PDB file of C-alpha atoms and ligand atoms in Angstrom:
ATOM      1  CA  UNK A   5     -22.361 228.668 -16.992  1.00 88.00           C
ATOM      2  CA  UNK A   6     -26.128 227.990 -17.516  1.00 97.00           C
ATOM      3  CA  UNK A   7     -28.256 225.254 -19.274  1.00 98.00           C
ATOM      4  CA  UNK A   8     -30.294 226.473 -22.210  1.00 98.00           C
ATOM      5  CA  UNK A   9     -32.995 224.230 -24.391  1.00 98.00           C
ATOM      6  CA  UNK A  10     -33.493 224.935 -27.796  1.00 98.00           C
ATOM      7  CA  UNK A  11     -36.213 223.098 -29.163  1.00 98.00           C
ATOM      8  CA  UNK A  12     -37.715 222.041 -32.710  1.00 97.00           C
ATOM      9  CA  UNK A  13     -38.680 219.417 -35.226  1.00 97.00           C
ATOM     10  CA  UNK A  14     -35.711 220.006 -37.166  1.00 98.00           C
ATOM     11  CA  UNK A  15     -37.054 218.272 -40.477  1.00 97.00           C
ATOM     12  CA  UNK A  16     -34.475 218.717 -40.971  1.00 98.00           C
ATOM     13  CA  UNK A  17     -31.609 220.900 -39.436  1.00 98.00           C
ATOM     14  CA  UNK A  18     -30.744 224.044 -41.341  1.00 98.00           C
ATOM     15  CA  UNK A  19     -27.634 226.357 -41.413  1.00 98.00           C
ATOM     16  CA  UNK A  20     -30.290 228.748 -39.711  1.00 98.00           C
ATOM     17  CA  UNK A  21     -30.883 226.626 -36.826  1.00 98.00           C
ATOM     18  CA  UNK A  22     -26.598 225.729 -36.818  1.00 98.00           C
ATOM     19  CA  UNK A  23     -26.476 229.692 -36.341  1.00 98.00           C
ATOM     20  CA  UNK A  24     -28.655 229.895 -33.355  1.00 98.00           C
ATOM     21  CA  UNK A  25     -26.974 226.813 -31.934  1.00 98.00           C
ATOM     22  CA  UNK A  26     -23.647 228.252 -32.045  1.00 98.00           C
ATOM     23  CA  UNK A  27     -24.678 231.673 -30.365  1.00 98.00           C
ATOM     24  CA  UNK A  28     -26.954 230.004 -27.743  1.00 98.00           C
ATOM     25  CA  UNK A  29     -24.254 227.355 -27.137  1.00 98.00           C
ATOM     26  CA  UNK A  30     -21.450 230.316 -26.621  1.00 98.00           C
ATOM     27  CA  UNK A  31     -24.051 232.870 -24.577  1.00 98.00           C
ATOM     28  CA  UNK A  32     -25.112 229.725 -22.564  1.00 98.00           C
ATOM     29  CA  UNK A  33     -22.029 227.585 -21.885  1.00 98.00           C
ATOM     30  CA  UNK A  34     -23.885 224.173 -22.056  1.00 98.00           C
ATOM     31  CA  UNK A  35     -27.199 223.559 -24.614  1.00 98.00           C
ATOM     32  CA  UNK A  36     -29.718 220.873 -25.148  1.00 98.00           C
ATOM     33  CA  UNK A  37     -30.621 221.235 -28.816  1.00 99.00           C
ATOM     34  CA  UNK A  38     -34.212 218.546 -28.261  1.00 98.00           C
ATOM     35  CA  UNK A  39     -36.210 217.474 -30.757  1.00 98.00           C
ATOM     36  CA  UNK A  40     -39.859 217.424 -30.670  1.00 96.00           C
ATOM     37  CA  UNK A  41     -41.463 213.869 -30.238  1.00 94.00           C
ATOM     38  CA  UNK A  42     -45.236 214.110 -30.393  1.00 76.00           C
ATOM     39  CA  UNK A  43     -45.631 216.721 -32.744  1.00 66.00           C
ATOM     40  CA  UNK A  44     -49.149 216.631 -34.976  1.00 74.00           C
ATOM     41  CA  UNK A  45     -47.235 216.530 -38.573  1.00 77.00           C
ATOM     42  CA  UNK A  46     -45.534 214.078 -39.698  1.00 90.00           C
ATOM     43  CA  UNK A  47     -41.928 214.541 -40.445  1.00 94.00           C
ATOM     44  CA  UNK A  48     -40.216 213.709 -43.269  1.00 95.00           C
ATOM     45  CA  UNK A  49     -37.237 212.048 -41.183  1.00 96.00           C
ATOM     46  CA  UNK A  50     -37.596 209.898 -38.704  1.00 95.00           C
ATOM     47  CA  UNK A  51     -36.735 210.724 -34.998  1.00 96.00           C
ATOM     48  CA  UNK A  52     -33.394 208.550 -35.447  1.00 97.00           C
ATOM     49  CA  UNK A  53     -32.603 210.306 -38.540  1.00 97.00           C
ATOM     50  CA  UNK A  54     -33.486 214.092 -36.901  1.00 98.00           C
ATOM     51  CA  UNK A  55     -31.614 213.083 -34.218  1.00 98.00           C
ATOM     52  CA  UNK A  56     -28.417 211.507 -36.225  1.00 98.00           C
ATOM     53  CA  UNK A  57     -28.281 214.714 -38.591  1.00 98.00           C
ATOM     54  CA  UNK A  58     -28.287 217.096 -35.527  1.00 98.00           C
ATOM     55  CA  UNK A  59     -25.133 214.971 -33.866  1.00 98.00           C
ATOM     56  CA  UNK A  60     -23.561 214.960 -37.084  1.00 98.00           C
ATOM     57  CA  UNK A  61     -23.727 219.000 -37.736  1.00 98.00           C
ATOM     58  CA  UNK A  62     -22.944 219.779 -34.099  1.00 98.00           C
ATOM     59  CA  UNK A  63     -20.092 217.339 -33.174  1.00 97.00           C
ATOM     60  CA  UNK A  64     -17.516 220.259 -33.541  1.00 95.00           C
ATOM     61  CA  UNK A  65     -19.679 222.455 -31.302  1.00 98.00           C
ATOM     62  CA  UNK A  66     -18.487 222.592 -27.280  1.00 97.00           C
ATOM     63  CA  UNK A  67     -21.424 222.075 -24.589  1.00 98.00           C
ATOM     64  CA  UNK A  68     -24.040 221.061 -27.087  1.00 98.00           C
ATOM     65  CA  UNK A  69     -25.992 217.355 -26.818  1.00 98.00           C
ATOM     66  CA  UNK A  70     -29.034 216.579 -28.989  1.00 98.00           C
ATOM     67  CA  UNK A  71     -31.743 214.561 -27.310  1.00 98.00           C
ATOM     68  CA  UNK A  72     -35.523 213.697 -28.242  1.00 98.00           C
ATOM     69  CA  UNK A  73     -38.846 214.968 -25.487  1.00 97.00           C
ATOM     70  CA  UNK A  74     -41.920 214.454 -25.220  1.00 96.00           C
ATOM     71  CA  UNK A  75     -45.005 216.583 -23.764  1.00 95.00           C
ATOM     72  CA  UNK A  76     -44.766 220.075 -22.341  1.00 97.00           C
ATOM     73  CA  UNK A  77     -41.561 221.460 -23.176  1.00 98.00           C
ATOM     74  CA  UNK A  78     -41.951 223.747 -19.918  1.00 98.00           C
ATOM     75  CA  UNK A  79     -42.106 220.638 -17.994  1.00 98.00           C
ATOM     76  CA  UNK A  80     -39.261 219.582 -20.056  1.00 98.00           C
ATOM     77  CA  UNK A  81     -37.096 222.062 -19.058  1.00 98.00           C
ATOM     78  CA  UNK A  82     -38.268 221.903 -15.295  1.00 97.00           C
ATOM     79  CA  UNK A  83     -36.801 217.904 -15.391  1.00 97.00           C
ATOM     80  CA  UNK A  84     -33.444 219.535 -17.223  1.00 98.00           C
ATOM     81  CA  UNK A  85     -32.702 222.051 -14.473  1.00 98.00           C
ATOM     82  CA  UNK A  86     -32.582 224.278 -17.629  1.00 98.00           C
ATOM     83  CA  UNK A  87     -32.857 227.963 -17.125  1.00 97.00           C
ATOM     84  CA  UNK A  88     -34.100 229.404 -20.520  1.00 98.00           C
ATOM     85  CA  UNK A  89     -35.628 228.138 -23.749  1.00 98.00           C
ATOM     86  CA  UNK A  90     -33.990 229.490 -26.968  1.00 98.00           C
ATOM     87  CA  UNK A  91     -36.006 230.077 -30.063  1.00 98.00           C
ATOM     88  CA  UNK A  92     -34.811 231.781 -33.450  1.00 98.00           C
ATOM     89  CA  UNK A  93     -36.708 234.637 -34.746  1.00 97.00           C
ATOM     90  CA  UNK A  94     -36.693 235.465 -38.051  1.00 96.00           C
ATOM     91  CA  UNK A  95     -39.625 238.058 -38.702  1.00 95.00           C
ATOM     92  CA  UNK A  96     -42.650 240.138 -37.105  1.00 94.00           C
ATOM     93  CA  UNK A  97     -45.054 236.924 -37.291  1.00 94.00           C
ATOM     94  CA  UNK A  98     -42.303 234.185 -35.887  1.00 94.00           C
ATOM     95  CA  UNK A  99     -42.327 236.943 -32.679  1.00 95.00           C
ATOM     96  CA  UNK A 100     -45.847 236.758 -32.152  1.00 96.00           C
ATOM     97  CA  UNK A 101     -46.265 233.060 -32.133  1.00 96.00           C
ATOM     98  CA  UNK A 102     -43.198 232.802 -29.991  1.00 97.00           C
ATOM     99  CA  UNK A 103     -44.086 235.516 -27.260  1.00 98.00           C
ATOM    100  CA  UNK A 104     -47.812 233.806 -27.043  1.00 98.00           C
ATOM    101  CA  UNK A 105     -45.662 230.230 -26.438  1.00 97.00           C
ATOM    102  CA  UNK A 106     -42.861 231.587 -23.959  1.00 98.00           C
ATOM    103  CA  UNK A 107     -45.266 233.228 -21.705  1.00 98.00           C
ATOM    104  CA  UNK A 108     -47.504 230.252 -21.668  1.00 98.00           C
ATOM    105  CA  UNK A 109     -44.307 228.269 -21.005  1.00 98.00           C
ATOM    106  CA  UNK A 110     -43.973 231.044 -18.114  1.00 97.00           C
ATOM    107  CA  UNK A 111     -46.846 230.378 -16.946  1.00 98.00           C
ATOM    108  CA  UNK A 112     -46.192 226.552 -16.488  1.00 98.00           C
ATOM    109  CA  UNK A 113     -42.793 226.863 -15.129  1.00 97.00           C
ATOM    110  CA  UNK A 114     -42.468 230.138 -13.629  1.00 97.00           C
ATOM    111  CA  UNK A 115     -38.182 229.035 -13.119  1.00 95.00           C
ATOM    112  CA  UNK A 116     -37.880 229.371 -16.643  1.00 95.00           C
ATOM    113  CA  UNK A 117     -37.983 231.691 -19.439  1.00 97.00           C
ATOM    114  CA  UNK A 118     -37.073 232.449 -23.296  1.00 98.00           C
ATOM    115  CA  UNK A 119     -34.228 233.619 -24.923  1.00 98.00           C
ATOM    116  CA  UNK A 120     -34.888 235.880 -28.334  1.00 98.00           C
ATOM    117  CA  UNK A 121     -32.452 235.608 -31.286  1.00 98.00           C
ATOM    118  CA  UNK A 122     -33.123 237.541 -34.130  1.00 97.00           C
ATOM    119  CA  UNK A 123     -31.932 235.390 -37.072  1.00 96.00           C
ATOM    120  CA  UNK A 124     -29.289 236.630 -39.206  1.00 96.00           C
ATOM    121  CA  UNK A 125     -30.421 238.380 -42.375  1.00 96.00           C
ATOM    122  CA  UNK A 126     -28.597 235.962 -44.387  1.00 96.00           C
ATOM    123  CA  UNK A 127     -31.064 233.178 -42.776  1.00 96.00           C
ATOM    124  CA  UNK A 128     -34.006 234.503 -42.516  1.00 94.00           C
ATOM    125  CA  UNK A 129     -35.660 233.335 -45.789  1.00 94.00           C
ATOM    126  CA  UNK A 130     -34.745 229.834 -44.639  1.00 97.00           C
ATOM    127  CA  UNK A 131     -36.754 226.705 -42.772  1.00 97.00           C
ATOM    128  CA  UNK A 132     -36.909 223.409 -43.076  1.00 97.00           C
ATOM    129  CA  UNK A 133     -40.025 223.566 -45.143  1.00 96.00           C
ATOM    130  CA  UNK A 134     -37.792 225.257 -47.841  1.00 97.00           C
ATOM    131  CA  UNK A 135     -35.200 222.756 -47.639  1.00 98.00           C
ATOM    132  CA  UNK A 136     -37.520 220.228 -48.074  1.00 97.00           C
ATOM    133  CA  UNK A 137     -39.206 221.601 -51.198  1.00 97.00           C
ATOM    134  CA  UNK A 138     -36.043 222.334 -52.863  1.00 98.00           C
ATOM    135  CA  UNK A 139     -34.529 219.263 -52.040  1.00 98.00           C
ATOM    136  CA  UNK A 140     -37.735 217.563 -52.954  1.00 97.00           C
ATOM    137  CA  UNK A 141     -37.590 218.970 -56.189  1.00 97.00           C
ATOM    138  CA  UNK A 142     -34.039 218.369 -57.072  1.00 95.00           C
ATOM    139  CA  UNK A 143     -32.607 221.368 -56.250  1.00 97.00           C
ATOM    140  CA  UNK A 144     -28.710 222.353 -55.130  1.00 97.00           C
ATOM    141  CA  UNK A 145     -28.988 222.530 -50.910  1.00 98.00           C
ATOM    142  CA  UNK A 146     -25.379 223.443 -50.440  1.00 98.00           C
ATOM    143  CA  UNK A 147     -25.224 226.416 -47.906  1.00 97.00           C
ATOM    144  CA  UNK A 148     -29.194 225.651 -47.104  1.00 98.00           C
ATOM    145  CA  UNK A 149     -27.889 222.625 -44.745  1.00 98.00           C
ATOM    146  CA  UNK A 150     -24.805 221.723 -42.695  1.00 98.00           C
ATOM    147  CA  UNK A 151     -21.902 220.102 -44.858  1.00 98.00           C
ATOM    148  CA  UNK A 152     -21.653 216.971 -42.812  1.00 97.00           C
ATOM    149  CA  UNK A 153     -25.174 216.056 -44.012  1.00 98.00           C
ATOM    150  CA  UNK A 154     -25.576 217.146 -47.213  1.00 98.00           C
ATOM    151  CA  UNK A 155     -25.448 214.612 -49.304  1.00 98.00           C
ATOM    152  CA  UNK A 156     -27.909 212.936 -46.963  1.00 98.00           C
ATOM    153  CA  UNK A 157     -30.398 214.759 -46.619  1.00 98.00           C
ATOM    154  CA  UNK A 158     -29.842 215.237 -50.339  1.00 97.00           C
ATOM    155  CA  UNK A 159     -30.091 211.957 -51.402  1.00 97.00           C
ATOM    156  CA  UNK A 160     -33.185 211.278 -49.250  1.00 97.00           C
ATOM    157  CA  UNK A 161     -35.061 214.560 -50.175  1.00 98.00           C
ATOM    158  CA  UNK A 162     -34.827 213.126 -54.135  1.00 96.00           C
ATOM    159  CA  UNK A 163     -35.931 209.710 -53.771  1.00 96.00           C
ATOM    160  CA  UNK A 164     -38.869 211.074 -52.353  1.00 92.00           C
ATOM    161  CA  UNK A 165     -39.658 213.133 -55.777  1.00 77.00           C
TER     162      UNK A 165
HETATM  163  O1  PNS B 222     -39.448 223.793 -34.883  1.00 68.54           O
HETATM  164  P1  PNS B 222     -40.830 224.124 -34.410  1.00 68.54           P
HETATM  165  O2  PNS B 222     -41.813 223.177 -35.034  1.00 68.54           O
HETATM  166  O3  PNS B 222     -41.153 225.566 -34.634  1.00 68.54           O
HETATM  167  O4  PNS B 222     -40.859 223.875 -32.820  1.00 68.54           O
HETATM  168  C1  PNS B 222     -42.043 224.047 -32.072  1.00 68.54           C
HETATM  169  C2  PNS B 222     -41.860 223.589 -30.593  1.00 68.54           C
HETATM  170  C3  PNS B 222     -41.268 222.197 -30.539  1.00 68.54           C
HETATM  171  C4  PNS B 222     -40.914 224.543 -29.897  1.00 68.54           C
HETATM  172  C5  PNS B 222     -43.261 223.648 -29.915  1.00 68.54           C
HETATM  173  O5  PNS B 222     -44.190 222.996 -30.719  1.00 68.54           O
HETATM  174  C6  PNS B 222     -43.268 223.029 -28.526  1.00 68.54           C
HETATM  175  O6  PNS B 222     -42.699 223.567 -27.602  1.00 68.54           O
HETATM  176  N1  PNS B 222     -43.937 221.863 -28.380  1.00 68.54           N
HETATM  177  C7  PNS B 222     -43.980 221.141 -27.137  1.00 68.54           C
HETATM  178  C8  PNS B 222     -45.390 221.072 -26.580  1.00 68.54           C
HETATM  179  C9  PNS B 222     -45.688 222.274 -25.693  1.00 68.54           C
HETATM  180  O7  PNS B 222     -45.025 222.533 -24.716  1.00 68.54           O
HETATM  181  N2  PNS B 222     -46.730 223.029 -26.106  1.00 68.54           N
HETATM  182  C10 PNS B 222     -47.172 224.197 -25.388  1.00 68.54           C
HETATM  183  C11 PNS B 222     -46.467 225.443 -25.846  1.00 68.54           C
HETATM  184  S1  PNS B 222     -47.249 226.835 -25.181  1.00 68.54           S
END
């Protein structure tokens, strides 16, 4: 059994990310799913409500705790014991940006590296950006987010309209 971190901003949590929980949770045995603290946007949900919506959508899920970090996410990982890093990849450009990050993240911790996993087709249109303009805009996000939090994220995405 290893330790794998998969980090984000999850603004908010998609079924895309739930899919690449559930794989690196099963490959990996125990997972960190950590959400990004001092990122330069600003997120539509707060830290407490990123953080509540993950717990909520993952409850079911063996070997899988949510927690916030801050900083280097290779020095992160280092503090974690955690082996790997797992990032979703859903298309030619997402694998550039990610190979420049995991070998810098190499670089910085030399104990750790990234895991790969090509999104399902079925996902691969999807990110939270999407979820937030549809929801924004009043559209349906059934099958965009997790059940547990739909009406949620839902109801918050309208008010803001
Ligand atoms: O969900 P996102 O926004 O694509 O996640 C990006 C994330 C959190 C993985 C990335 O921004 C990150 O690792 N930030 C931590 C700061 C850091 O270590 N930066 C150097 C990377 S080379």
């Amino acid at each position: 059994m290893s330790l794998w971190i998969y980090p984000g901003s999850f603004d908010p949590v998609t079924v895309g990310h739930m899919n690449i929980i559930e794989r690196a949770a099963s490959l990996s045995g125990r997972l960190i799913v950590a959400v990004l603290r001092n990122t330069g946007r600003s997120p539509i949900f707060t830290m407490e409500e990123r953080l509540e919506l993950l717990r909520l959508a993952t409850s079911g899920i063996p070997g899988v705790t949510v927690e916030s970090f801050g900083g280097l996410l290779a020095e992160y990982a280092r503090l974690r014991g955690a082996s790997a890093v797992v990032r979703g990849v859903r298309r030619a450009s997402d694998y550039e940006y990610e190979t420049q990050m995991a070998l810098m993240n190499r670089r910085i911790n030399p104990g750790m590296d990234t895991i790969f996993l090509p999104a399902e087709p079925a996902y691969a249109p999807l990110s939270s950006t999407v979820v937030r303009d549809v929801g924004m805009l009043g559209g349906d996000l059934t099958g965009l987010v997790p059940d547990a939090i739909l009406d949620r994220v839902q109801k918050k995405l309208r008010a803001m309209n």
